[in-house]
XYZ file of C-alpha atoms in Angstrom:
735
model
C -4.137 170.899 210.582
C -0.644 169.374 210.547
C -0.202 169.999 206.816
C -0.940 173.697 207.515
C 1.921 173.734 210.048
C 4.245 172.059 207.537
C 3.324 174.693 204.935
C 3.820 177.531 207.408
C 7.209 176.110 208.384
C 8.222 175.907 204.719
C 7.026 179.491 204.202
C 9.015 180.568 207.260
C 12.129 179.051 205.687
C 11.541 181.005 202.454
C 10.982 184.264 204.323
C 14.073 183.751 206.516
C 16.268 184.692 203.556
C 14.295 187.826 202.640
C 12.121 188.931 205.579
C 13.526 187.527 208.817
C 11.018 189.279 211.078
C 8.123 187.690 209.168
C 9.864 184.337 209.407
C 10.310 184.653 213.176
C 6.665 185.680 213.646
C 5.343 182.726 211.615
C 7.623 180.257 213.394
C 6.533 181.672 216.759
C 2.892 181.071 215.772
C 3.789 177.500 214.774
C 5.442 176.868 218.156
C 2.421 178.246 220.038
C 0.039 176.015 218.062
C 2.274 172.969 218.480
C 2.569 173.580 222.239
C -1.188 173.912 222.677
C -1.966 170.844 220.530
C 0.601 168.601 222.285
C 1.528 166.778 219.089
C 4.018 163.855 218.996
C 7.746 164.561 218.798
C 8.229 163.368 215.203
C 5.954 166.172 213.988
C 8.405 168.657 215.542
C 11.133 167.052 213.471
C 9.023 167.219 210.299
C 8.259 170.889 210.905
C 11.983 171.648 211.304
C 12.763 169.522 208.245
C 10.396 171.601 206.081
C 12.007 174.798 207.386
C 15.533 173.674 206.471
C 14.338 172.204 203.156
C 12.965 175.633 202.227
C 16.240 177.276 203.251
C 18.210 174.883 201.047
C 15.910 175.350 198.051
C 15.853 179.147 198.340
C 19.650 179.377 198.475
C 19.985 176.958 195.550
C 17.391 178.866 193.472
C 18.918 182.273 194.200
C 22.395 180.974 193.397
C 21.172 179.522 190.097
C 19.254 182.676 189.140
C 22.238 184.854 190.060
C 24.542 182.719 187.909
C 22.146 182.958 184.957
C 21.796 186.740 185.256
C 25.549 187.275 185.665
C 26.191 185.098 182.637
C 23.665 187.160 180.694
C 25.392 190.385 181.680
C 28.706 189.034 180.378
C 27.118 187.719 177.194
C 24.537 190.469 176.716
C 24.642 190.289 172.913
C 22.770 187.481 171.149
C 23.957 186.896 167.610
C 22.681 183.442 166.842
C 19.680 181.350 165.786
C 16.659 181.429 168.070
C 13.266 179.759 167.928
C 10.317 182.154 167.936
C 7.276 180.824 169.717
C 3.608 181.013 168.869
C 2.638 183.784 171.303
C 3.861 186.711 169.196
C 1.794 189.895 168.960
C 2.073 193.026 166.856
C 1.255 196.647 167.729
C 1.675 198.865 164.650
C 5.384 198.375 163.803
C 6.316 196.848 167.183
C 6.469 193.046 167.454
C 6.572 191.474 170.917
C 6.634 187.907 172.176
C 8.996 185.143 173.276
C 11.780 183.160 171.697
C 13.813 180.187 172.891
C 17.597 180.390 173.032
C 19.807 177.697 174.585
C 16.748 176.032 176.186
C 15.669 179.292 177.902
C 12.732 181.545 177.054
C 13.263 185.291 176.589
C 10.808 188.138 176.055
C 11.680 190.274 173.039
C 10.786 193.549 171.335
C 11.447 194.203 167.666
C 10.616 197.270 165.589
C 10.053 196.677 161.885
C 7.925 198.495 159.287
C 7.964 195.487 156.920
C 8.017 192.321 159.022
C 4.770 190.904 160.449
C 4.221 188.767 163.536
C 2.955 185.867 161.430
C 6.326 185.784 159.618
C 8.067 184.835 162.868
C 5.636 182.479 164.592
C 7.125 179.002 165.131
C 10.197 179.806 163.035
C 13.914 179.506 163.664
C 15.782 182.652 162.621
C 19.149 184.265 163.179
C 18.935 187.476 165.209
C 21.161 190.226 166.510
C 19.926 191.625 169.787
C 20.862 192.915 173.208
C 19.630 191.978 176.643
C 18.196 195.225 177.965
C 16.539 194.346 181.249
C 15.660 191.682 183.763
C 12.438 191.956 185.766
C 11.225 189.317 188.224
C 13.778 186.818 186.881
C 12.467 187.277 183.338
C 14.934 188.498 180.712
C 13.986 191.052 178.052
C 15.803 191.378 174.725
C 15.715 194.244 172.218
C 16.288 192.786 168.736
C 18.149 195.015 166.299
C 18.024 192.717 163.274
C 16.319 189.500 162.123
C 17.520 187.518 159.116
C 14.007 186.559 158.025
C 15.127 185.462 154.541
C 16.757 182.323 155.941
C 14.183 181.365 158.567
C 13.113 177.749 158.825
C 9.743 176.512 160.034
C 9.719 174.604 163.325
C 7.987 171.244 162.987
C 7.779 170.282 166.645
C 4.896 172.581 167.541
C 2.826 171.245 170.401
C -0.792 170.233 169.951
C -1.876 172.981 172.375
C -0.043 175.678 170.390
C -1.529 174.426 167.115
C -4.995 174.336 168.621
C -4.680 177.789 170.200
C -3.378 179.194 166.946
C -6.342 177.662 165.106
C -8.942 179.139 167.486
C -7.077 182.426 167.663
C -7.176 182.842 163.873
C -10.903 182.116 163.812
C -11.606 184.645 166.571
C -9.479 187.352 164.964
C -11.166 186.864 161.590
C -14.664 187.011 163.056
C -16.971 189.949 163.829
C -15.770 189.893 167.448
C -14.442 193.354 168.351
C -12.177 192.302 171.236
C -10.895 188.759 170.511
C -7.700 189.459 172.503
C -9.759 189.939 175.692
C -11.554 186.637 175.207
C -8.247 184.837 174.702
C -6.751 186.581 177.751
C -9.604 185.316 179.930
C -9.096 181.753 178.682
C -5.299 181.592 178.615
C -4.223 184.375 180.974
C -2.065 185.838 178.163
C -2.611 189.622 178.071
C 0.230 190.439 175.653
C -2.148 191.165 172.756
C -4.282 193.608 174.736
C -3.642 197.304 174.184
C -1.189 198.585 176.813
C -3.311 201.702 177.495
C -6.271 199.479 178.319
C -4.124 197.297 180.585
C -2.842 200.392 182.388
C -6.423 201.460 183.050
C -7.407 198.013 184.299
C -4.398 197.945 186.626
C -5.071 201.485 187.851
C -8.581 200.653 189.051
C -7.524 197.382 190.683
C -9.206 194.762 188.471
C -6.222 193.433 186.529
C -6.393 190.204 188.545
C -9.695 189.422 186.822
C -7.802 188.968 183.543
C -5.366 186.544 185.189
C -6.651 183.000 185.419
C -7.560 182.296 189.035
C -9.904 180.403 191.317
C -13.020 182.197 190.082
C -12.263 181.118 186.491
C -11.754 177.505 187.532
C -14.924 177.567 189.665
C -16.898 178.886 186.682
C -15.555 176.132 184.401
C -16.464 173.462 186.970
C -19.947 174.933 187.454
C -20.699 175.093 183.695
C -19.547 171.502 183.073
C -21.243 170.077 186.161
C -24.505 171.937 185.622
C -24.617 170.886 181.941
C -23.823 167.184 182.446
C -25.961 166.602 185.548
C -29.050 167.410 183.484
C -28.308 164.313 181.348
C -28.193 162.015 184.401
C -24.536 161.164 183.811
C -22.914 159.416 186.816
C -20.990 161.705 189.175
C -17.791 159.687 188.747
C -17.760 160.282 184.980
C -18.516 163.978 185.504
C -15.606 164.312 187.944
C -13.202 162.500 185.618
C -14.302 164.705 182.717
C -13.870 167.881 184.798
C -10.367 166.797 185.865
C -9.427 166.120 182.212
C -10.715 169.560 181.156
C -8.868 171.257 184.032
C -5.590 169.544 183.119
C -6.081 170.640 179.501
C -6.877 174.145 180.754
C -3.531 174.278 182.604
C -1.723 173.643 179.327
C -3.683 176.478 177.710
C -2.525 178.868 180.458
C 1.091 177.736 179.998
C 1.164 176.609 183.637
C 0.580 180.092 185.055
C 1.162 179.797 188.849
C -2.212 181.290 189.847
C -4.052 178.976 187.430
C -2.008 175.968 188.532
C -2.857 176.722 192.174
C -6.580 176.903 191.437
C -6.625 173.738 189.290
C -4.546 171.654 191.716
C -6.791 172.739 194.587
C -9.908 171.749 192.645
C -8.452 168.395 191.533
C -7.378 167.612 195.121
C -10.952 168.083 196.320
C -12.202 165.824 193.544
C -9.799 162.936 194.170
C -9.871 162.919 197.992
C -12.686 160.665 199.251
C -15.409 162.262 201.383
C -14.603 159.868 204.223
C -11.152 161.426 204.413
C -12.103 164.753 205.959
C -9.709 167.571 205.109
C -10.230 171.283 205.482
C -9.952 173.776 202.630
C -6.955 175.454 204.287
C -5.202 172.080 204.544
C -5.750 171.480 200.813
C -4.401 174.946 200.041
C -1.364 174.224 202.230
C -0.789 170.902 200.471
C -0.890 172.596 197.059
C 1.488 175.305 198.305
C 4.002 172.673 199.441
C 3.750 170.733 196.209
C 4.230 173.781 193.954
C 7.095 175.402 195.872
C 9.006 172.145 196.376
C 8.533 171.345 192.696
C 9.682 174.797 191.570
C 10.893 177.378 194.092
C 10.673 180.133 191.452
C 6.893 179.966 191.903
C 7.377 181.622 195.288
C 8.832 184.681 193.549
C 5.918 184.998 191.126
C 3.684 187.913 192.141
C 0.563 186.205 190.801
C 1.391 183.171 192.934
C 1.799 185.365 196.035
C -1.482 187.197 195.447
C -3.308 183.959 194.718
C -2.239 182.190 197.897
C -2.517 185.037 200.368
C -6.009 186.017 199.150
C -7.161 182.373 199.126
C -5.753 181.805 202.626
C -7.502 184.802 204.166
C -10.803 184.057 202.401
C -10.710 180.468 203.692
C -9.628 181.733 207.106
C -12.732 183.961 207.089
C -15.064 181.142 205.962
C -17.351 181.310 209.057
C -18.210 184.890 208.090
C -19.982 183.724 204.916
C -22.433 181.381 206.618
C -26.103 182.361 206.377
C -25.357 185.495 204.375
C -26.857 186.757 201.129
C -24.871 186.481 197.887
C -24.468 190.268 197.742
C -23.145 190.471 201.303
C -20.723 187.608 200.673
C -19.340 189.336 197.591
C -18.827 192.536 199.567
C -17.100 190.622 202.379
C -14.908 188.678 199.926
C -13.940 191.899 198.140
C -12.972 193.641 201.393
C -10.998 190.643 202.664
C -9.261 190.154 199.301
C -8.253 193.821 199.168
C -6.937 193.950 202.731
C -5.135 190.609 202.528
C -3.433 191.494 199.243
C -2.403 194.940 200.441
C 0.878 193.743 201.965
C 1.899 192.331 198.547
C 0.879 195.599 196.831
C 2.878 197.655 199.332
C 5.951 195.422 199.043
C 6.037 195.107 195.237
C 4.196 198.168 193.938
C 4.403 200.763 196.760
C 0.702 201.318 196.400
C -2.577 201.166 198.293
C -5.341 200.679 195.714
C -8.368 202.084 197.498
C -10.279 202.181 194.196
C -10.189 198.359 194.171
C -12.545 198.220 197.178
C -15.309 199.776 195.086
C -14.457 198.547 191.589
C -14.217 194.875 192.558
C -17.709 194.885 194.069
C -19.012 195.735 190.588
C -16.568 193.921 188.320
C -16.064 190.599 190.158
C -19.711 189.480 189.660
C -19.685 190.949 186.136
C -16.688 188.801 185.196
C -17.699 185.720 187.203
C -21.300 185.468 186.026
C -21.306 187.086 182.591
C -18.010 187.944 180.867
C -15.983 184.821 181.666
C -18.841 182.314 180.995
C -19.509 184.110 177.699
C -15.805 183.843 176.821
C -15.921 180.086 177.469
C -18.997 179.778 175.228
C -17.266 181.722 172.439
C -14.042 179.727 172.777
C -15.991 176.442 172.670
C -18.390 177.308 169.821
C -15.603 178.565 167.558
C -14.396 174.977 167.355
C -17.451 174.266 165.218
C -18.414 177.612 163.600
C -16.556 180.242 161.574
C -18.473 183.244 162.872
C -21.185 183.708 165.490
C -22.624 187.106 164.682
C -25.446 187.072 167.238
C -23.238 186.032 170.154
C -20.447 188.314 168.934
C -22.874 191.243 168.893
C -23.811 190.515 172.514
C -20.117 190.171 173.467
C -19.237 193.447 171.700
C -22.007 195.313 173.498
C -20.986 193.740 176.793
C -17.348 194.841 176.453
C -18.508 198.339 175.446
C -20.681 198.451 178.578
C -17.707 197.183 180.607
C -15.539 200.060 179.299
C -18.273 202.624 180.026
C -18.524 201.384 183.621
C -14.729 201.711 183.883
C -14.697 205.410 182.937
C -15.790 206.889 186.311
C -13.128 204.830 188.090
C -10.410 205.862 185.623
C -11.009 209.518 186.520
C -9.628 208.729 189.991
C -6.523 206.820 188.914
C -4.216 209.761 189.580
C -5.532 209.877 193.168
C -3.878 206.610 194.136
C -2.072 206.460 197.472
C 1.609 205.634 197.027
C 3.536 204.190 199.946
C 7.275 204.673 200.361
C 9.686 201.747 200.589
C 9.192 200.127 203.979
C 11.688 198.524 206.328
C 11.140 194.891 207.316
C 9.857 196.062 210.697
C 7.376 198.460 209.078
C 6.171 195.731 206.739
C 5.662 193.459 209.737
C 3.564 196.123 211.490
C 1.521 196.527 208.299
C 0.953 192.793 208.068
C -0.133 192.543 211.705
C -2.553 195.457 211.302
C -4.003 194.023 208.080
C -4.388 190.574 209.691
C -6.197 192.159 212.644
C -8.502 193.934 210.201
C -9.441 190.597 208.630
C -10.009 188.993 212.059
C -12.255 191.849 213.221
C -14.265 191.607 209.992
C -14.738 187.869 210.635
C -16.032 188.490 214.140
C -18.007 191.569 212.972
C -16.275 193.758 215.542
C -16.680 196.943 213.537
C -15.559 199.285 216.325
C -12.183 197.536 216.608
C -12.082 197.411 212.794
C -12.411 201.215 212.556
C -9.753 201.728 215.275
C -7.267 199.548 213.349
C -8.103 201.430 210.131
C -7.240 204.732 211.850
C -4.016 203.245 213.268
C -3.077 201.949 209.814
C -3.639 205.368 208.195
C -1.548 207.080 210.902
C 1.216 204.492 210.497
C 1.328 204.917 206.706
C 1.301 208.698 207.100
C 4.304 208.563 209.443
C 6.319 206.084 207.363
C 5.634 208.113 204.189
C 7.371 211.150 205.647
C 10.823 211.675 204.016
C 13.794 211.539 206.365
C 15.752 214.141 204.388
C 15.419 216.726 201.639
C 16.711 215.258 198.382
C 17.476 216.239 194.808
C 17.255 213.453 192.215
C 18.258 213.121 188.583
C 15.791 210.571 187.242
C 17.042 208.015 184.753
C 15.009 208.946 181.655
C 17.534 208.259 178.898
C 18.199 211.096 176.464
C 16.059 213.677 178.186
C 15.630 215.595 181.430
C 13.660 214.940 184.584
C 14.642 216.101 188.060
C 12.893 215.768 191.403
C 13.235 217.992 194.464
C 11.535 216.559 197.581
C 11.635 218.241 200.995
C 11.384 216.731 204.470
C 7.902 218.275 204.624
C 6.897 216.089 201.654
C 6.722 218.993 199.225
C 7.561 217.885 195.694
C 8.871 219.848 192.756
C 9.578 218.161 189.418
C 11.506 219.829 186.618
C 10.703 218.255 183.217
C 9.323 214.800 182.585
C 11.582 213.221 179.987
C 10.223 211.814 176.736
C 11.162 210.582 173.286
C 13.521 212.858 171.396
C 11.855 212.218 168.045
C 8.132 211.755 167.628
C 7.085 209.034 165.228
C 3.814 207.739 163.890
C 4.130 204.832 166.259
C 1.972 205.216 169.333
C 4.145 206.115 172.324
C 4.004 203.478 175.040
C 5.337 205.910 177.673
C 7.877 203.388 178.931
C 10.004 206.203 180.381
C 7.301 207.364 182.777
C 5.920 203.888 183.360
C 9.178 202.113 184.214
C 11.467 204.901 185.406
C 9.655 207.966 186.741
C 6.533 206.565 188.391
C 8.358 203.674 190.171
C 10.704 206.261 191.735
C 7.765 208.442 192.806
C 6.059 205.400 194.334
C 9.200 204.299 196.166
C 9.379 207.784 197.740
C 5.716 207.638 198.767
C 4.902 210.548 196.435
C 1.212 210.582 195.519
C 1.165 214.113 194.146
C 3.490 216.630 192.490
C 2.962 220.058 194.020
C 4.866 221.939 191.332
C 5.832 220.768 187.844
C 8.158 222.982 185.800
C 8.412 222.302 182.056
C 11.507 224.171 180.896
C 10.739 224.359 177.164
C 8.605 222.616 174.514
C 11.007 219.911 173.381
C 9.679 216.383 173.564
C 12.663 214.982 175.487
C 11.696 217.358 178.315
C 7.885 217.318 178.233
C 6.909 214.147 176.333
C 5.853 212.186 179.418
C 3.710 214.986 180.884
C 0.317 213.639 179.631
C 0.971 210.148 180.993
C 2.172 211.521 184.335
C -0.874 213.767 184.661
C -3.140 210.773 184.036
C -1.435 208.661 186.687
C -0.379 211.055 189.426
C -1.975 214.238 190.743
C -0.250 217.466 189.630
C -1.305 220.679 191.359
C 0.608 223.449 189.553
C 2.224 223.578 186.104
C 4.824 226.274 185.315
C 5.569 227.275 181.708
C 7.173 230.070 179.776
C 4.046 230.704 177.707
C 5.798 232.657 174.945
C 7.857 229.617 173.927
C 4.703 227.691 172.965
C 2.462 228.128 169.946
C -1.174 229.186 170.350
C -2.372 225.670 169.488
C 0.024 224.096 171.994
C -1.192 226.391 174.779
C -4.840 225.630 173.945
C -4.119 221.897 174.097
C -2.257 222.250 177.411
C -5.065 224.332 178.980
C -7.728 221.864 177.817
C -5.756 218.912 179.132
C -4.979 220.606 182.450
C -8.617 221.545 183.002
C -9.555 217.847 182.799
C -7.056 216.951 185.519
C -7.532 220.136 187.577
C -3.974 221.400 187.051
C -3.357 225.118 187.502
C -1.273 226.575 184.630
C 1.098 229.381 185.648
C 3.285 231.553 183.426
C 6.742 232.000 184.995
C 6.629 235.672 183.948
C 3.715 236.133 186.350
C 5.575 234.754 189.355
C 9.166 235.158 190.409
C 9.467 232.115 192.615
C 7.933 229.138 194.356
C 8.056 229.515 198.133
C 8.212 226.253 200.063
C 8.366 225.857 203.853
C 12.154 225.559 204.032
C 13.175 226.168 200.427
C 12.773 228.692 197.648
C 12.823 228.159 193.879
C 13.499 231.301 191.854
C 12.882 231.676 188.134
C 15.762 233.568 186.490
C 14.683 235.577 183.453
C 17.293 234.956 180.786
C 14.901 234.187 177.919
C 15.936 235.159 174.386
C 12.646 235.473 172.489
C 14.358 236.606 169.294
C 16.134 233.263 168.978
C 13.997 230.693 167.160
C 15.838 227.894 168.967
C 13.499 226.838 171.801
C 16.560 225.951 173.887
C 17.198 229.680 174.176
C 13.785 230.027 175.838
C 14.446 227.457 178.581
C 13.296 228.161 182.129
C 16.344 228.511 184.415
C 15.656 227.754 188.084
C 17.662 228.429 191.244
C 16.833 226.219 194.238
C 17.899 227.569 197.626
C 17.768 225.189 200.577
C 19.631 225.941 203.814
C 23.112 226.975 202.632
C 22.891 225.073 199.359
C 22.353 226.569 195.920
C 21.195 224.382 193.019
C 21.116 225.860 189.508
C 18.990 224.070 186.874
C 19.818 225.224 183.343
C 17.324 223.219 181.245
C 18.658 223.284 177.674
C 19.862 226.878 177.943
C 22.631 227.849 175.526
C 25.745 229.981 175.959
C 23.842 233.202 175.046
C 21.435 232.518 177.952
C 24.405 232.086 180.281
C 25.884 235.453 179.222
C 22.545 237.197 179.745
C 22.196 235.481 183.126
C 25.566 236.809 184.263
C 24.631 240.350 183.124
C 21.258 240.435 184.871
C 22.040 238.572 188.113
C 24.834 238.428 190.652
C 24.982 234.641 190.786
C 26.303 233.006 193.950
C 28.707 230.066 194.015
C 26.717 226.993 193.019
C 26.779 223.739 194.967
C 24.902 221.675 192.383
C 24.652 222.469 188.675
C 22.211 220.733 186.375
C 24.397 221.035 183.302
C 22.654 222.698 180.383
C 21.552 220.768 177.307
C 22.777 217.335 178.433
C 26.403 218.470 178.387
C 26.353 219.859 174.859
C 29.174 222.151 173.722
C 26.559 224.850 173.000
C 26.211 225.301 176.765
C 28.454 225.526 179.838
C 30.924 228.140 178.642
C 34.284 228.391 180.367
C 33.533 231.914 181.636
C 30.168 230.852 183.078
C 31.569 227.803 184.884
C 34.497 229.748 186.334
C 32.112 232.265 187.907
C 29.595 229.826 189.456
C 32.218 227.149 190.384
C 29.791 224.186 190.823
C 30.943 221.614 193.364
C 28.756 218.939 191.758
C 27.667 218.781 188.119
C 24.754 216.528 187.105
C 24.238 215.529 183.481
C 21.138 213.795 182.180
C 21.906 211.826 179.011
C 20.983 208.537 177.398
C 23.196 205.561 176.788
C 24.367 205.305 173.169
C 22.549 208.522 172.258
C 22.944 209.645 168.646
C 24.180 213.110 169.695
C 27.220 211.654 171.526
C 26.410 213.691 174.626
C 27.879 214.819 176.907
C 30.499 216.497 174.762
C 34.126 215.838 175.736
C 34.884 219.576 175.718
C 32.198 220.168 178.330
C 33.533 217.348 180.506
C 37.052 218.808 180.277
C 35.818 222.258 181.350
C 34.023 220.789 184.369
C 37.040 218.735 185.364
C 39.317 221.799 185.180
C 37.277 223.571 187.875
C 37.323 220.352 189.997
C 33.585 219.814 189.761
C 32.431 216.299 190.689
C 30.557 214.964 187.641
C 27.603 212.575 187.720
C 26.019 211.284 184.490
C 22.763 209.306 184.333
C 23.901 207.235 181.348
C 26.699 205.723 183.465
C 25.457 206.258 187.031
C 21.734 205.650 186.549
C 19.390 207.452 188.922
C 21.299 209.915 191.112
C 20.044 211.275 194.458
C 21.726 213.962 196.547
C 20.959 214.124 200.275
C 20.766 217.861 201.028
C 20.607 217.342 204.787
C 23.869 215.501 205.089
C 26.686 217.299 203.281
C 25.511 216.447 199.764
C 25.934 212.708 200.170
C 25.259 211.114 196.803
C 23.183 207.961 196.524
C 23.442 206.182 193.209
C 20.789 203.844 191.968
C 21.698 202.196 188.707
C 18.636 201.207 186.745
C 18.476 200.165 183.091
C 18.350 203.230 180.874
C 15.579 203.638 178.327
C 16.942 202.619 174.963
C 18.034 205.545 172.803
C 18.185 205.263 169.053
């Protein structure tokens, strides 16, 4: 029990830096337990020592990480020799993986029609690249050029890398249809798996089954123990052999925190004598202390956080599983795992994955009893055989069945519940409610359980309500995407962003995935009531399919005449699948919201073959504010607009065509006199937008200019005198 208190004290010290309320709550619980147990004084001192040790380590780690990241920002260009590692994968012309530079590992992306992944593996080459992003303390580099003609082979390849490479080659050259999935289950490396498939797996809440965890380790132990016991081998030899295999397994997973946690826990149970009685929670606490003291960065790993919190609550609920059927236990474990992990999902991903409650009941046993054991068999047998057609055929059919079972769940992925960014106090309330849910499940108090569920739903509903009406220019690079959200939680999106030029390379939808959807989640937006696509250029509509697949869209507004017959057929077919109502702006004059109105201004020039001349122009009216959104409208549209409408003075102008000189005429700007001008453009875009002439014209009328390529995501608070909130996020790379 004491080791649990030490671990909780250490955790309290970590949380003190980031979530003080959580830290205070945990330390209060420690003090209550200590008071009731009447433990000796020196234990008090040890508990305090662990708290201050955690404080010291957190500050040291954060200081070090900050120094590294600041240094990277200063020296963002890498023009030097780097060592490419073994884990390099290729998707069409895109090569991804890791390289080592100055004793640090960096993730990289490189686009090349000629170069292959095998040409870079375990080689030292000179590169020219730029650091583009940093996520969860991991640095990402976009490589512009690789001097592959002067690469040298690296001789100091580890035995594990050589062995993995050997098995990997055999699997990839066999009749196995999904070798990357087998390798992912063994090593935890999902980089070779198709990103669309990974998105689907994440959306239905079973991505954790691909990460190496306790269930994988338990399966390995069971297979080895069950196999060797049959040969009457002494238990001591079996245990030693299992420990050796588990240590080897850790190397295969590249010391992934979740795998390390599971292996260390298992090894601890094996080496501690039975006479020395220690609870499962105490062992978990001991492993937590060891890992975080050894490397504090583990505490910031999301897999590590999920692994420990789920394990803790499952062990905490251990009495519930006594004298229960296997099916009931799986259902209980699934429910507890989902509720216990919810606080991590809310904090990191702004999401409540209700689908996971159902999907995990089906997929956890499927992975635990069939898919993962089969993967171990395949991985083992390929040491001795070149191809195993019979087993491969079974594996292929099994993965096909797995994907068919996934399909019904995928249909609901755009019905996920997003939860807005929470204050520390709100997070604490969530945690308390979720803990109470777990306790009531343990004691089978279902009435109290249902009451807490209702309270939790009400709480989330209240905290998801926006405090103000806002207008946001999303950071989508060289493209357009704007979001209007009212205090009544009505949402209107204008354009979705997208790639300017379509290529044969499969679009990975990074703009929507890493820029649009995270913003929607952080605002607690689970649906888009109205989506307006201004015109059929890919930098305005390219991300629409991905958005529709991942978030519910109720109404879609188009100027039908600007699209070809085939395009309209495709849009209608797609929208029917996702139950999106398609509306022609010529059939409706406006969108009426509770406290706002969006009018469609007819200034279309059908005779002009330039689709920019057929852009939808929208006027948002909220309170006394007027917001004019020009799409990519050109000067001729502006002249027609002035002829047909008596335009008011504009508070916020979405500058036409990314600030191009073909838009925003002097005459037009002088009439509407925008107080604020918002330009959506990409960093280093090939069109050199916005044009300097346009900027000069805006400055002459004293309009305050905001530009996404320099300011990042821009949000205007329309309930507080147009206060501007800037959120600088890395821009999507523009060629």
